[in-house]
Structure formats: structure tokens, C-alpha cells
Short mmCIF file of C-alpha atoms in Angstrom, two decimals:
data_model
loop_
_atom_site.label_atom_id
_atom_site.label_comp_id
_atom_site.label_asym_id
_atom_site.label_seq_id
_atom_site.Cartn_x
_atom_site.Cartn_y
_atom_site.Cartn_z
CA UNK A 912 88.18 105.02 100.09
CA UNK A 913 84.73 106.30 99.34
CA UNK A 914 83.40 106.37 102.87
CA UNK A 915 80.68 108.78 101.82
CA UNK A 916 79.47 109.81 105.23
CA UNK A 917 78.73 106.21 106.31
CA UNK A 918 79.54 106.83 109.96
CA UNK A 919 78.76 103.25 111.06
CA UNK A 920 81.13 101.86 108.45
CA UNK A 921 83.88 104.36 109.37
CA UNK A 922 83.62 103.34 113.05
CA UNK A 923 83.74 99.68 112.19
CA UNK A 924 86.74 100.10 109.96
CA UNK A 925 88.58 102.15 112.53
CA UNK A 926 87.98 99.44 115.08
CA UNK A 927 89.51 96.82 112.73
CA UNK A 928 92.42 99.11 111.91
CA UNK A 929 93.20 99.54 115.57
CA UNK A 930 92.91 95.80 116.25
CA UNK A 931 95.24 95.05 113.37
CA UNK A 932 97.71 97.68 114.50
CA UNK A 933 98.18 99.35 111.15
CA UNK A 934 100.98 101.85 110.76
CA UNK A 935 99.29 104.24 108.28
CA UNK A 936 95.86 104.67 106.83
CA UNK A 937 95.61 105.85 103.13
CA UNK A 938 92.21 107.16 102.22
CA UNK A 939 91.61 107.60 98.45
CA UNK A 940 88.95 110.27 98.74
CA UNK A 941 85.28 110.97 99.11
CA UNK A 942 85.03 111.45 102.87
CA UNK A 943 82.27 113.86 101.74
CA UNK A 944 81.44 115.89 104.97
CA UNK A 945 83.73 117.24 107.61
CA UNK A 946 81.72 115.44 110.33
CA UNK A 947 82.64 112.19 108.66
CA UNK A 948 86.32 112.86 109.18
CA UNK A 949 85.67 113.39 112.88
CA UNK A 950 84.62 109.69 113.04
CA UNK A 951 88.26 108.75 112.47
CA UNK A 952 89.16 110.37 115.76
CA UNK A 953 89.70 107.01 117.50
CA UNK A 954 92.19 105.89 114.87
CA UNK A 955 95.43 104.98 116.56
CA UNK A 956 97.67 105.85 113.63
CA UNK A 957 98.24 108.52 111.04
CA UNK A 958 95.73 109.13 108.16
CA UNK A 959 96.78 110.54 104.83
CA UNK A 960 94.05 111.15 102.31
CA UNK A 961 93.24 112.84 99.09
CA UNK A 962 90.11 114.82 98.16
CA UNK A 963 87.55 113.04 96.05
CA UNK A 964 84.99 114.47 93.61
CA UNK A 965 82.26 114.46 96.27
CA UNK A 966 84.34 116.27 98.91
CA UNK A 967 82.67 119.63 98.99
CA UNK A 968 84.05 121.86 101.79
CA UNK A 969 87.72 121.12 101.31
CA UNK A 970 88.88 123.88 103.61
CA UNK A 971 86.81 122.64 106.52
CA UNK A 972 87.74 118.96 105.71
CA UNK A 973 91.43 120.03 105.97
CA UNK A 974 90.87 121.91 109.22
CA UNK A 975 89.06 119.03 110.88
CA UNK A 976 91.67 116.56 109.59
CA UNK A 977 94.54 118.70 110.82
CA UNK A 978 92.92 119.00 114.26
CA UNK A 979 93.09 115.19 114.44
CA UNK A 980 96.67 115.10 113.26
CA UNK A 981 95.58 113.83 109.82
CA UNK A 982 96.52 115.14 106.35
CA UNK A 983 94.32 115.52 103.23
CA UNK A 984 95.88 116.56 99.91
CA UNK A 985 94.86 117.31 96.36
CA UNK A 986 94.93 114.27 94.18
CA UNK A 987 97.29 112.74 93.01
CA UNK A 988 99.56 112.78 96.02
CA UNK A 989 103.01 111.16 95.95
CA UNK A 990 104.23 109.46 99.16
CA UNK A 991 106.98 107.27 100.55
CA UNK A 992 106.63 104.43 103.04
CA UNK A 993 110.09 103.12 103.93
CA UNK A 994 111.78 102.39 100.62
CA UNK A 995 108.47 102.18 98.77
CA UNK A 996 107.29 105.05 96.55
CA UNK A 997 103.60 105.44 95.79
CA UNK A 998 100.81 107.66 94.45
CA UNK A 999 97.49 108.09 96.16
CA UNK A 1000 94.66 109.42 93.99
CA UNK A 1001 90.96 109.50 93.80
CA UNK A 1002 90.15 109.06 90.14
CA UNK A 1003 92.30 106.43 88.37
CA UNK A 1004 93.98 108.84 86.00
CA UNK A 1005 97.16 107.89 84.16
CA UNK A 1006 97.54 104.52 85.90
CA UNK A 1007 99.26 103.00 82.94
CA UNK A 1008 101.79 105.76 82.75
CA UNK A 1009 102.85 105.73 86.41
CA UNK A 1010 105.46 102.96 86.13
CA UNK A 1011 108.19 104.49 88.34
CA UNK A 1012 106.28 103.62 91.54
CA UNK A 1013 105.87 100.62 93.77
CA UNK A 1014 102.26 101.30 94.70
CA UNK A 1015 99.27 103.05 93.16
CA UNK A 1016 96.15 103.52 95.30
CA UNK A 1017 92.90 104.89 93.89
CA UNK A 1018 89.23 105.04 94.59
CA UNK A 1019 86.22 106.64 92.85
CA UNK A 1020 84.93 103.62 91.02
CA UNK A 1021 83.63 101.82 94.11
CA UNK A 1022 84.98 98.57 92.65
CA UNK A 1023 87.60 96.44 94.48
CA UNK A 1024 90.65 96.16 92.22
CA UNK A 1025 94.01 94.60 93.08
CA UNK A 1026 96.51 94.20 90.30
CA UNK A 1027 99.81 92.53 91.19
CA UNK A 1028 103.17 93.42 89.75
CA UNK A 1029 105.12 96.59 89.78
CA UNK A 1030 103.52 98.89 90.51
CA UNK A 1031 100.99 97.16 92.67
CA UNK A 1032 97.64 98.80 91.93
CA UNK A 1033 94.97 98.85 94.63
CA UNK A 1034 91.43 100.21 94.72
CA UNK A 1035 90.19 99.17 98.11
CA UNK A 1036 86.69 99.26 96.98
CA UNK A 1037 83.66 101.04 98.44
CA UNK A 1038 83.89 101.36 102.20
CA UNK A 1039 80.45 102.93 102.30
CA UNK A 1040 78.67 100.05 100.66
CA UNK A 1041 76.55 102.37 98.57
CA UNK A 1042 77.23 100.80 95.20
CA UNK A 1043 78.83 97.49 96.08
CA UNK A 1044 79.79 95.43 99.09
CA UNK A 1045 81.60 97.51 101.62
CA UNK A 1046 85.35 96.70 101.55
CA UNK A 1047 88.79 97.93 102.43
CA UNK A 1048 92.30 96.51 101.97
CA UNK A 1049 95.22 96.18 104.36
CA UNK A 1050 98.69 96.05 102.69
CA UNK A 1051 101.85 94.68 104.28
CA UNK A 1052 104.24 97.16 102.74
CA UNK A 1053 107.30 94.93 103.20
CA UNK A 1054 105.85 91.81 101.48
CA UNK A 1055 103.40 93.81 99.26
CA UNK A 1056 100.75 91.27 100.28
CA UNK A 1057 97.15 92.38 100.50
CA UNK A 1058 94.22 91.35 102.68
CA UNK A 1059 90.71 92.24 101.79
CA UNK A 1060 88.11 92.98 104.56
CA UNK A 1061 84.36 93.21 104.28
CA UNK A 1062 82.48 95.71 106.42
#
């Protein structure tokens, strides 16, 4: 989430994602510029994201993402991973009312936030490092266990 055009951080994160062999990358918004999406081109898995409040040219962001085989949606976006149902959003709207899901992923605040239970709530933090330490989270969808990474 919240990569905010930090190309060096995007490249470092992609390298870690590839080494870890993740099956899916969820991005909770604020790529910011289409050229930033291009830095995910070495990602060896699918990316699903939502637009954030700082994502300006949504049409071009979508075109660039689609050219890489990625998908970016309006927030909130409902998804399924195996038997898990989740919502991906940028701003943490209505978190307390979304109880029929296994997983809620949000961004926007730039603050790492993991709340156990059902649903599991994750804000992976600020991958750009602009407002806080640069972090992301990897989730094992079967065990619902999280691992925090610093960039």
C-alpha cells in the first residue's frame, strides 16, 4: 500500500515478493503515477489493487496495469482467495460493519495495523516510507498468519 512513486522501494519489495514466492499481491492504493506501476513489471505473480486518493490518472494507471497482466479497481473491491472472502480498500471506511468477511485490507493512513480475529484486519503500512518506516505484510492465507517486512 501507499507506494507513492518510491521506485526504489517498489523494486526492493518486488524482489522480496519474488524470493518469498507469493501467490498474489494485494495493493491497497496510492501507486500515484503510471510509471510507478511499471516498476512492478518483474513481479512473478498477479497484482490486484485499488485506487487511492493520490492516484490521479486512473485511466492510464489501468492501461499500464492491464498491459502487465495486473488489475486495479475502484475501492472497495471484494475478492476471494480459495475459501477466504475479503475486501480490499484504500480508506478504512466501514471496517466495523464488514463482519461477513475473513480479511479486510486497507491503506491510506500509512500506519501498520494488524488486528487478529474474524475478520483479520491488515493495513500493511507505508511502503514508501514517507510518513513512517517503510513496511509491507505477507499473509499466509491458509493459517491467516502475518509476517511484517521492513523496506
